[in-house]
Amino acid sequence: MGIYEYDFDVKSGFSSWRVEHVHGVVSGREKHSILTSSVHTDRTYGSSSIRHSSHIELEFTITTKDGREEYVETVRDMPVRDGDRVTLVRALSDGGTQFGVSLINHTLEKQYTINEAKQLFVLNAFYAVVAVLLPILYVRFFSVFSTSDLFDLGAWFIAVLIGLIPGIILLSLSVKLLRYLPTRRFQKKLDILTKELLSRYQVKT
């Protein structure tokens, strides 16, 4: 049996995730400020510049009741201290990809988002690509039989142009729809789970 406890499954299109959690006490908390630099060259004026950016890396260990440990590393700066009781909720894909969803700090009675739920359903944009290609291919198929020259560049341009307009509309609608609906469904389940976990692991004072 693993250190994580199963909660629920989410499936939509090409996206399939197993949601689970681990509960325990925080130890070994460390916060680092990471500074990165990159050189950007302006070819027009032949000049270059150095750009700096920084982000926070938070590291800590969750020790469960039976002594097992789970190491956590995130770029989100969350108020957790050694000794806090927390629950980490993650999503695990069929391929083994781990995706931190949220962290519940039971000591503070607060819940923090690690990654937005909509990022779980990025692959659903594949349907949007299909929505663009289908009208283009359909119009191209029609143009082949309506012109004497199968390689008429003008006919191909018109076919792409005519097919691209509805394709762009379908693309924008499909991306929003195919990510919004499963994200909304997932968020409802996550909200219910969060309430259950807050109640189950409530810190007694």
Tab-separated table of C-alpha atoms in Angstrom:
chain	number	residue	atom	x	y	z
A	1	MET	CA	0.000	0.000	0.000
A	2	GLY	CA	1.374	3.412	-0.979
A	3	ILE	CA	1.751	6.464	1.168
A	4	TYR	CA	-1.084	8.213	-0.692
A	5	GLU	CA	-4.788	7.512	-0.094
A	6	TYR	CA	-7.110	7.279	-3.099
A	7	ASP	CA	-9.921	9.852	-3.391
A	8	PHE	CA	-11.466	9.882	-6.891
A	9	ASP	CA	-10.821	9.567	-10.652
A	10	VAL	CA	-11.291	12.197	-13.340
A	11	LYS	CA	-11.507	11.315	-17.036
A	12	SER	CA	-12.165	13.621	-19.975
A	13	GLY	CA	-11.019	13.072	-23.534
A	14	PHE	CA	-7.342	12.203	-23.497
A	15	SER	CA	-7.020	13.309	-19.868
A	16	SER	CA	-7.252	10.644	-17.171
A	17	TRP	CA	-6.217	11.427	-13.592
A	18	ARG	CA	-6.273	9.647	-10.233
A	19	VAL	CA	-6.652	12.083	-7.335
A	20	GLU	CA	-5.177	11.110	-3.972
A	21	HIS	CA	-3.792	12.667	-0.809
A	22	VAL	CA	-1.217	12.224	1.931
A	23	HIS	CA	-1.569	13.634	5.456
A	24	GLY	CA	1.081	14.265	8.061
A	25	VAL	CA	3.306	16.704	9.907
A	26	VAL	CA	5.691	19.165	8.228
A	27	SER	CA	9.411	18.973	8.949
A	28	GLY	CA	12.622	20.191	7.335
A	29	ARG	CA	10.999	23.254	5.772
A	30	GLU	CA	13.358	25.326	3.623
A	31	LYS	CA	12.667	28.264	1.318
A	32	HIS	CA	15.048	29.359	-1.413
A	33	SER	CA	15.014	32.382	-3.687
A	34	ILE	CA	16.286	31.282	-7.099
A	35	LEU	CA	17.776	33.934	-9.400
A	36	THR	CA	18.165	33.192	-13.101
A	37	SER	CA	19.778	35.304	-15.817
A	38	SER	CA	19.473	35.221	-19.599
A	39	VAL	CA	21.110	37.174	-22.427
A	40	HIS	CA	18.866	38.738	-25.082
A	41	THR	CA	20.348	40.036	-28.329
A	42	ASP	CA	18.733	42.756	-30.434
A	43	ARG	CA	19.778	41.958	-34.027
A	44	THR	CA	18.427	45.263	-35.314
A	45	TYR	CA	20.728	47.422	-33.215
A	46	GLY	CA	23.399	44.802	-32.569
A	47	SER	CA	23.134	45.142	-28.815
A	48	SER	CA	22.539	42.664	-26.041
A	49	SER	CA	21.087	42.873	-22.582
A	50	ILE	CA	20.942	40.659	-19.512
A	51	ARG	CA	17.555	39.976	-17.948
A	52	HIS	CA	17.130	38.663	-14.443
A	53	SER	CA	14.181	36.817	-12.954
A	54	SER	CA	13.599	35.165	-9.616
A	55	HIS	CA	11.210	32.665	-8.086
A	56	ILE	CA	10.656	30.932	-4.784
A	57	GLU	CA	11.283	27.238	-4.192
A	58	LEU	CA	9.685	25.723	-1.092
A	59	GLU	CA	10.871	22.353	0.201
A	60	PHE	CA	9.628	20.291	3.127
A	61	THR	CA	8.838	16.750	4.212
A	62	ILE	CA	5.454	15.363	5.241
A	63	THR	CA	5.772	12.626	7.864
A	64	THR	CA	2.714	10.395	8.188
A	65	LYS	CA	1.314	8.850	11.370
A	66	ASP	CA	3.099	5.560	10.688
A	67	GLY	CA	6.463	7.270	10.099
A	68	ARG	CA	6.600	7.284	6.301
A	69	GLU	CA	7.829	10.411	4.571
A	70	GLU	CA	6.897	12.297	1.419
A	71	TYR	CA	9.248	14.961	0.084
A	72	VAL	CA	7.533	18.051	-1.359
A	73	GLU	CA	9.069	20.679	-3.629
A	74	THR	CA	7.035	23.509	-5.116
A	75	VAL	CA	7.560	26.977	-6.581
A	76	ARG	CA	4.550	28.282	-4.665
A	77	ASP	CA	5.345	30.188	-1.482
A	78	MET	CA	2.849	28.900	1.078
A	79	PRO	CA	2.709	29.595	4.829
A	80	VAL	CA	3.771	26.234	6.257
A	81	ARG	CA	6.029	25.738	9.259
A	82	ASP	CA	7.665	22.775	10.895
A	83	GLY	CA	5.094	21.039	13.070
A	84	ASP	CA	2.067	22.084	10.998
A	85	ARG	CA	-0.395	19.332	10.117
A	86	VAL	CA	-1.020	19.374	6.372
A	87	THR	CA	-2.622	17.356	3.607
A	88	LEU	CA	-1.141	17.326	0.112
A	89	VAL	CA	-3.580	16.574	-2.714
A	90	ARG	CA	-2.101	15.439	-6.011
A	91	ALA	CA	-3.270	14.110	-9.374
A	92	LEU	CA	-1.531	11.113	-10.949
A	93	SER	CA	-1.894	10.331	-14.659
A	94	ASP	CA	-2.012	6.868	-16.209
A	95	GLY	CA	1.515	7.494	-17.462
A	96	GLY	CA	2.811	8.270	-13.967
A	97	THR	CA	2.955	12.067	-14.245
A	98	GLN	CA	2.491	13.727	-10.849
A	99	PHE	CA	0.672	17.025	-10.587
A	100	GLY	CA	0.379	18.880	-7.276
A	101	VAL	CA	-3.163	20.211	-6.884
A	102	SER	CA	-3.508	21.761	-3.443
A	103	LEU	CA	-2.153	21.878	0.083
A	104	ILE	CA	-4.417	22.034	3.128
A	105	ASN	CA	-2.857	23.443	6.284
A	106	HIS	CA	-5.032	22.051	9.097
A	107	THR	CA	-3.124	23.983	11.745
A	108	LEU	CA	-4.094	27.257	10.068
A	109	GLU	CA	-7.354	25.875	8.610
A	110	LYS	CA	-6.362	27.181	5.190
A	111	GLN	CA	-6.247	25.653	1.703
A	112	TYR	CA	-3.730	26.722	-0.946
A	113	THR	CA	-3.734	25.999	-4.679
A	114	ILE	CA	-0.483	24.589	-6.052
A	115	ASN	CA	-1.541	24.326	-9.710
A	116	GLU	CA	-4.785	25.374	-11.366
A	117	ALA	CA	-7.151	22.542	-12.224
A	118	LYS	CA	-7.464	23.600	-15.866
A	119	GLN	CA	-3.857	22.551	-16.465
A	120	LEU	CA	-4.951	18.934	-16.035
A	121	PHE	CA	-6.933	19.072	-19.258
A	122	VAL	CA	-4.475	20.675	-21.680
A	123	LEU	CA	-4.526	17.582	-23.925
A	124	ASN	CA	-8.190	18.195	-24.637
A	125	ALA	CA	-7.015	20.966	-26.959
A	126	PHE	CA	-6.303	18.117	-29.400
A	127	TYR	CA	-9.998	18.143	-30.201
A	128	ALA	CA	-9.734	21.827	-31.029
A	129	VAL	CA	-6.966	21.082	-33.553
A	130	VAL	CA	-9.210	18.479	-35.177
A	131	ALA	CA	-11.979	21.075	-35.288
A	132	VAL	CA	-9.670	23.338	-37.310
A	133	LEU	CA	-8.444	20.648	-39.701
A	134	LEU	CA	-11.800	19.135	-40.577
A	135	PRO	CA	-13.360	22.214	-42.234
A	136	ILE	CA	-10.103	22.892	-44.111
A	137	LEU	CA	-9.922	19.333	-45.422
A	138	TYR	CA	-13.625	19.387	-46.277
A	139	VAL	CA	-13.354	22.578	-48.326
A	140	ARG	CA	-10.160	21.324	-49.966
A	141	PHE	CA	-11.900	18.098	-50.930
A	142	PHE	CA	-14.698	20.126	-52.499
A	143	SER	CA	-12.246	22.335	-54.391
A	144	VAL	CA	-10.496	19.326	-55.928
A	145	PHE	CA	-13.659	18.285	-57.718
A	146	SER	CA	-14.698	21.807	-58.620
A	147	THR	CA	-11.473	22.775	-60.461
A	148	SER	CA	-9.734	21.248	-63.442
A	149	ASP	CA	-6.259	21.680	-61.989
A	150	LEU	CA	-5.746	19.631	-58.835
A	151	PHE	CA	-2.726	21.760	-57.923
A	152	ASP	CA	-4.408	25.122	-58.440
A	153	LEU	CA	-2.768	27.293	-55.769
A	154	GLY	CA	-5.592	29.783	-55.945
A	155	ALA	CA	-8.157	27.095	-55.168
A	156	TRP	CA	-5.991	25.839	-52.318
A	157	PHE	CA	-5.656	29.364	-50.885
A	158	ILE	CA	-9.412	29.929	-51.063
A	159	ALA	CA	-10.032	26.521	-49.505
A	160	VAL	CA	-7.709	27.266	-46.612
A	161	LEU	CA	-9.120	30.763	-46.156
A	162	ILE	CA	-12.736	29.608	-46.181
A	163	GLY	CA	-11.975	26.644	-43.970
A	164	LEU	CA	-9.810	28.650	-41.591
A	165	ILE	CA	-12.486	31.163	-40.629
A	166	PRO	CA	-14.934	28.650	-39.163
A	167	GLY	CA	-11.942	26.653	-37.965
A	168	ILE	CA	-10.673	29.520	-35.817
A	169	ILE	CA	-14.142	29.993	-34.355
A	170	LEU	CA	-14.421	26.279	-33.612
A	171	LEU	CA	-10.921	26.315	-32.167
A	172	SER	CA	-11.639	29.051	-29.636
A	173	LEU	CA	-14.980	27.542	-28.663
A	174	SER	CA	-13.599	24.014	-28.430
A	175	VAL	CA	-10.624	24.991	-26.297
A	176	LYS	CA	-12.839	26.848	-23.850
A	177	LEU	CA	-15.530	24.172	-23.792
A	178	LEU	CA	-13.270	21.124	-23.617
A	179	ARG	CA	-11.248	22.631	-20.778
A	180	TYR	CA	-14.012	24.484	-18.932
A	181	LEU	CA	-16.445	21.599	-18.513
A	182	PRO	CA	-14.035	19.006	-17.058
A	183	THR	CA	-12.298	21.697	-14.986
A	184	ARG	CA	-15.605	22.750	-13.483
A	185	ARG	CA	-16.538	19.125	-12.741
A	186	PHE	CA	-13.122	18.483	-11.219
A	187	GLN	CA	-13.281	21.633	-9.099
A	188	LYS	CA	-16.636	20.592	-7.625
A	189	LYS	CA	-15.201	17.218	-6.591
A	190	LEU	CA	-12.094	18.928	-5.220
A	191	ASP	CA	-14.186	21.356	-3.135
A	192	ILE	CA	-16.122	18.430	-1.632
A	193	LEU	CA	-12.878	16.569	-0.937
A	194	THR	CA	-11.331	19.626	0.719
A	195	LYS	CA	-14.275	19.944	3.112
A	196	GLU	CA	-14.065	16.240	3.954
A	197	LEU	CA	-10.322	16.440	4.611
A	198	LEU	CA	-10.653	19.575	6.752
A	199	SER	CA	-13.229	17.770	8.853
A	200	ARG	CA	-11.369	14.432	9.015
A	201	TYR	CA	-8.005	15.879	10.028
A	202	GLN	CA	-9.257	18.768	12.132
A	203	VAL	CA	-6.657	19.850	14.664
A	204	LYS	CA	-8.036	19.636	18.191
A	205	THR	CA	-7.181	22.599	20.407
